[in-house]
Amino acid sequence: MHLQSVTSTSVPDSGSSRLPTRVELGVWRSFLRAHARITRILETELIAEQRLSLAAYDVLVQLAETPGMRMRMTELADAVLLSRSGVTRLVDRLERAGLVGRERADGDGRGIVAVLTPQGMDRLKNASVTHLAGVAQHFGESFGPGELEAFGQTCDRLGTDGEYT
């Protein structure tokens, strides 16, 4: 019995114009491997040196970069690419650690906002030393002259709603 490769099977007509080429699929897989590897390394370093997960760091960064250092929980979930329940559990842990607080949203009795505490800001500043050094070492130093800018332009294009010009 001969099994056909998943990557070479035909896909029913569902509005998709084509399947990826072998090169596209290979580059896609390389991109995923690179992202997973760098994310794992950065997470390991943050936990070892700062006792803070990458997701928790991301929540603190998102809050720190927002006016008033506060965000609605739904907006925070979108910003950190977690489900609403996932961000709720994470904020629960950060709140118990004193890094984040919760408040009612102004003008909305149902809405809840997460608020960065002074202790959370201090923790973020300390963790940023570890994280940013890791980004420079494991990501930035991997690029040659001109490659980083080109990669950034490609990622910007991929990150916009399909606007490929």
mmCIF file of C-alpha atoms in Angstrom:
data_model
loop_
_atom_site.group_PDB
_atom_site.id
_atom_site.type_symbol
_atom_site.label_atom_id
_atom_site.label_comp_id
_atom_site.label_asym_id
_atom_site.label_seq_id
_atom_site.Cartn_x
_atom_site.Cartn_y
_atom_site.Cartn_z
ATOM 1 C CA MET A 1 0.000 0.000 0.000
ATOM 2 C CA HIS A 2 1.496 3.331 -1.091
ATOM 3 C CA LEU A 3 0.662 6.432 0.935
ATOM 4 C CA GLN A 4 0.650 9.706 -0.891
ATOM 5 C CA SER A 5 2.518 12.556 0.792
ATOM 6 C CA VAL A 6 0.255 15.002 2.568
ATOM 7 C CA THR A 7 2.060 17.861 0.881
ATOM 8 C CA SER A 8 1.332 16.535 -2.596
ATOM 9 C CA THR A 9 -2.361 15.691 -2.227
ATOM 10 C CA SER A 10 -4.893 17.820 -3.985
ATOM 11 C CA VAL A 11 -7.151 20.021 -1.941
ATOM 12 C CA PRO A 12 -10.848 20.336 -2.787
ATOM 13 C CA ASP A 13 -11.834 23.579 -4.449
ATOM 14 C CA SER A 14 -12.562 25.775 -1.454
ATOM 15 C CA GLY A 15 -11.653 29.168 -2.812
ATOM 16 C CA SER A 16 -7.928 28.591 -2.379
ATOM 17 C CA SER A 17 -6.194 29.281 -5.660
ATOM 18 C CA ARG A 18 -3.199 26.967 -5.194
ATOM 19 C CA LEU A 19 -1.055 24.892 -2.888
ATOM 20 C CA PRO A 20 2.389 26.072 -1.791
ATOM 21 C CA THR A 21 5.375 25.108 -3.888
ATOM 22 C CA ARG A 22 8.023 22.847 -2.379
ATOM 23 C CA VAL A 23 10.242 25.904 -1.884
ATOM 24 C CA GLU A 24 7.439 27.846 -0.179
ATOM 25 C CA LEU A 25 6.646 24.907 2.067
ATOM 26 C CA GLY A 26 10.322 24.424 2.920
ATOM 27 C CA VAL A 27 10.782 28.085 3.804
ATOM 28 C CA TRP A 28 7.542 28.037 5.821
ATOM 29 C CA ARG A 29 8.815 25.081 7.849
ATOM 30 C CA SER A 30 12.195 26.770 8.344
ATOM 31 C CA PHE A 31 10.420 29.894 9.581
ATOM 32 C CA LEU A 32 8.348 27.859 12.066
ATOM 33 C CA ARG A 33 11.427 25.974 13.322
ATOM 34 C CA ALA A 34 13.380 29.219 13.742
ATOM 35 C CA HIS A 35 10.505 30.880 15.604
ATOM 36 C CA ALA A 36 10.044 27.869 17.898
ATOM 37 C CA ARG A 37 13.776 27.585 18.609
ATOM 38 C CA ILE A 38 14.289 31.270 19.413
ATOM 39 C CA THR A 39 11.106 31.426 21.481
ATOM 40 C CA ARG A 40 12.210 28.366 23.496
ATOM 41 C CA ILE A 41 15.643 29.886 24.120
ATOM 42 C CA LEU A 42 14.227 33.262 25.186
ATOM 43 C CA GLU A 43 11.682 31.545 27.454
ATOM 44 C CA THR A 44 14.374 29.375 29.056
ATOM 45 C CA GLU A 45 16.600 32.381 29.718
ATOM 46 C CA LEU A 46 13.774 34.448 31.211
ATOM 47 C CA ILE A 47 12.690 31.647 33.510
ATOM 48 C CA ALA A 48 16.248 30.790 34.581
ATOM 49 C CA GLU A 49 17.384 34.356 35.195
ATOM 50 C CA GLN A 50 14.150 36.158 36.079
ATOM 51 C CA ARG A 51 11.654 33.436 37.060
ATOM 52 C CA LEU A 52 9.236 34.908 34.533
ATOM 53 C CA SER A 53 7.662 33.209 31.510
ATOM 54 C CA LEU A 54 7.797 34.773 28.072
ATOM 55 C CA ALA A 55 3.992 35.104 28.059
ATOM 56 C CA ALA A 56 4.074 36.904 31.428
ATOM 57 C CA TYR A 57 6.837 39.181 30.145
ATOM 58 C CA ASP A 58 4.716 39.949 27.086
ATOM 59 C CA VAL A 59 1.725 40.889 29.265
ATOM 60 C CA LEU A 60 3.891 43.254 31.310
ATOM 61 C CA VAL A 61 5.321 44.820 28.132
ATOM 62 C CA GLN A 62 1.874 45.308 26.598
ATOM 63 C CA LEU A 63 0.616 47.031 29.752
ATOM 64 C CA ALA A 64 3.743 49.184 30.086
ATOM 65 C CA GLU A 65 3.418 50.423 26.510
ATOM 66 C CA THR A 66 -0.252 51.378 26.849
ATOM 67 C CA PRO A 67 -1.372 54.829 28.031
ATOM 68 C CA GLY A 68 -2.190 54.587 31.734
ATOM 69 C CA MET A 69 -0.482 51.179 31.785
ATOM 70 C CA ARG A 70 -3.893 49.494 31.581
ATOM 71 C CA MET A 71 -5.773 47.437 29.021
ATOM 72 C CA ARG A 72 -9.119 45.728 28.801
ATOM 73 C CA MET A 73 -8.686 42.001 29.239
ATOM 74 C CA THR A 74 -10.073 41.308 25.752
ATOM 75 C CA GLU A 75 -7.591 43.734 24.172
ATOM 76 C CA LEU A 76 -4.778 42.227 26.208
ATOM 77 C CA ALA A 77 -5.691 38.738 25.001
ATOM 78 C CA ASP A 78 -5.538 39.949 21.391
ATOM 79 C CA ALA A 79 -2.241 41.773 21.966
ATOM 80 C CA VAL A 80 -0.458 38.762 23.472
ATOM 81 C CA LEU A 81 -2.051 36.212 21.147
ATOM 82 C CA LEU A 82 -3.644 34.185 23.931
ATOM 83 C CA SER A 83 -7.228 33.070 24.325
ATOM 84 C CA ARG A 84 -9.356 35.097 26.708
ATOM 85 C CA SER A 85 -9.311 32.255 29.216
ATOM 86 C CA GLY A 86 -5.541 31.907 28.815
ATOM 87 C CA VAL A 87 -4.912 35.578 29.499
ATOM 88 C CA THR A 88 -7.324 35.467 32.451
ATOM 89 C CA ARG A 89 -5.354 32.615 34.048
ATOM 90 C CA LEU A 90 -2.052 34.379 33.363
ATOM 91 C CA VAL A 91 -3.299 37.674 34.810
ATOM 92 C CA ASP A 92 -4.563 35.729 37.859
ATOM 93 C CA ARG A 93 -0.999 34.498 38.475
ATOM 94 C CA LEU A 94 0.512 37.944 37.852
ATOM 95 C CA GLU A 95 -2.051 39.502 40.207
ATOM 96 C CA ARG A 96 -1.172 36.996 42.978
ATOM 97 C CA ALA A 97 2.492 37.952 42.462
ATOM 98 C CA GLY A 98 1.616 41.643 42.811
ATOM 99 C CA LEU A 99 2.723 42.520 39.265
ATOM 100 C CA VAL A 100 -0.721 43.316 37.846
ATOM 101 C CA GLY A 101 -3.989 44.535 39.336
ATOM 102 C CA ARG A 102 -7.552 44.463 38.066
ATOM 103 C CA GLU A 103 -10.039 47.309 37.981
ATOM 104 C CA ARG A 104 -13.478 47.952 36.550
ATOM 105 C CA ALA A 105 -13.373 49.680 33.176
ATOM 106 C CA ASP A 106 -14.449 53.327 33.262
ATOM 107 C CA GLY A 107 -18.013 53.747 32.064
ATOM 108 C CA ASP A 108 -18.584 50.014 31.728
ATOM 109 C CA GLY A 109 -19.708 48.061 34.758
ATOM 110 C CA ARG A 110 -18.957 44.745 33.063
ATOM 111 C CA GLY A 111 -15.508 45.427 31.637
ATOM 112 C CA ILE A 112 -12.321 44.615 33.510
ATOM 113 C CA VAL A 113 -8.936 46.170 32.872
ATOM 114 C CA ALA A 114 -5.545 44.801 33.832
ATOM 115 C CA VAL A 115 -3.262 47.430 35.353
ATOM 116 C CA LEU A 116 0.514 47.265 35.681
ATOM 117 C CA THR A 117 1.612 47.807 39.291
ATOM 118 C CA PRO A 118 4.818 49.602 40.325
ATOM 119 C CA GLN A 119 6.186 46.186 41.361
ATOM 120 C CA GLY A 120 5.255 44.887 37.894
ATOM 121 C CA MET A 121 7.120 47.763 36.246
ATOM 122 C CA ASP A 122 10.215 47.041 38.349
ATOM 123 C CA ARG A 123 10.021 43.365 37.449
ATOM 124 C CA LEU A 124 9.645 44.252 33.775
ATOM 125 C CA LYS A 125 12.700 46.534 33.853
ATOM 126 C CA ASN A 126 14.817 43.752 35.378
ATOM 127 C CA ALA A 127 13.493 41.100 32.991
ATOM 128 C CA SER A 128 14.042 43.366 29.989
ATOM 129 C CA VAL A 129 17.800 43.203 30.507
ATOM 130 C CA THR A 130 17.708 39.426 30.071
ATOM 131 C CA HIS A 131 15.136 39.377 27.279
ATOM 132 C CA LEU A 132 16.605 42.145 25.129
ATOM 133 C CA ALA A 133 20.119 40.685 25.410
ATOM 134 C CA GLY A 134 18.662 37.365 24.259
ATOM 135 C CA VAL A 135 16.861 38.975 21.320
ATOM 136 C CA ALA A 136 20.099 40.653 20.230
ATOM 137 C CA GLN A 137 22.140 37.476 20.591
ATOM 138 C CA HIS A 138 19.778 34.798 19.281
ATOM 139 C CA PHE A 139 17.952 36.851 16.659
ATOM 140 C CA GLY A 140 19.717 40.072 15.704
ATOM 141 C CA GLU A 141 23.210 38.622 15.401
ATOM 142 C CA SER A 142 21.929 35.998 12.933
ATOM 143 C CA PHE A 143 21.566 38.547 10.145
ATOM 144 C CA GLY A 144 24.149 39.912 7.772
ATOM 145 C CA PRO A 145 24.259 43.481 6.431
ATOM 146 C CA GLY A 146 20.920 44.392 4.862
ATOM 147 C CA GLU A 147 19.256 41.086 5.752
ATOM 148 C CA LEU A 148 17.543 42.328 8.897
ATOM 149 C CA GLU A 149 15.857 45.230 7.128
ATOM 150 C CA ALA A 150 14.676 42.965 4.294
ATOM 151 C CA PHE A 151 13.375 40.389 6.778
ATOM 152 C CA GLY A 152 11.579 43.151 8.689
ATOM 153 C CA GLN A 153 9.917 44.409 5.510
ATOM 154 C CA THR A 154 8.781 40.890 4.646
ATOM 155 C CA CYS A 155 7.386 40.339 8.153
ATOM 156 C CA ASP A 156 5.619 43.718 8.018
ATOM 157 C CA ARG A 157 4.034 42.690 4.734
ATOM 158 C CA LEU A 158 3.007 39.293 6.117
ATOM 159 C CA GLY A 159 1.594 40.964 9.223
ATOM 160 C CA THR A 160 -0.780 43.194 7.292
ATOM 161 C CA ASP A 161 -4.101 41.881 6.092
ATOM 162 C CA GLY A 162 -2.858 40.383 2.844
ATOM 163 C CA GLU A 163 -1.656 43.641 1.322
ATOM 164 C CA TYR A 164 1.226 42.401 -0.810
ATOM 165 C CA THR A 165 2.642 45.148 -2.948
#
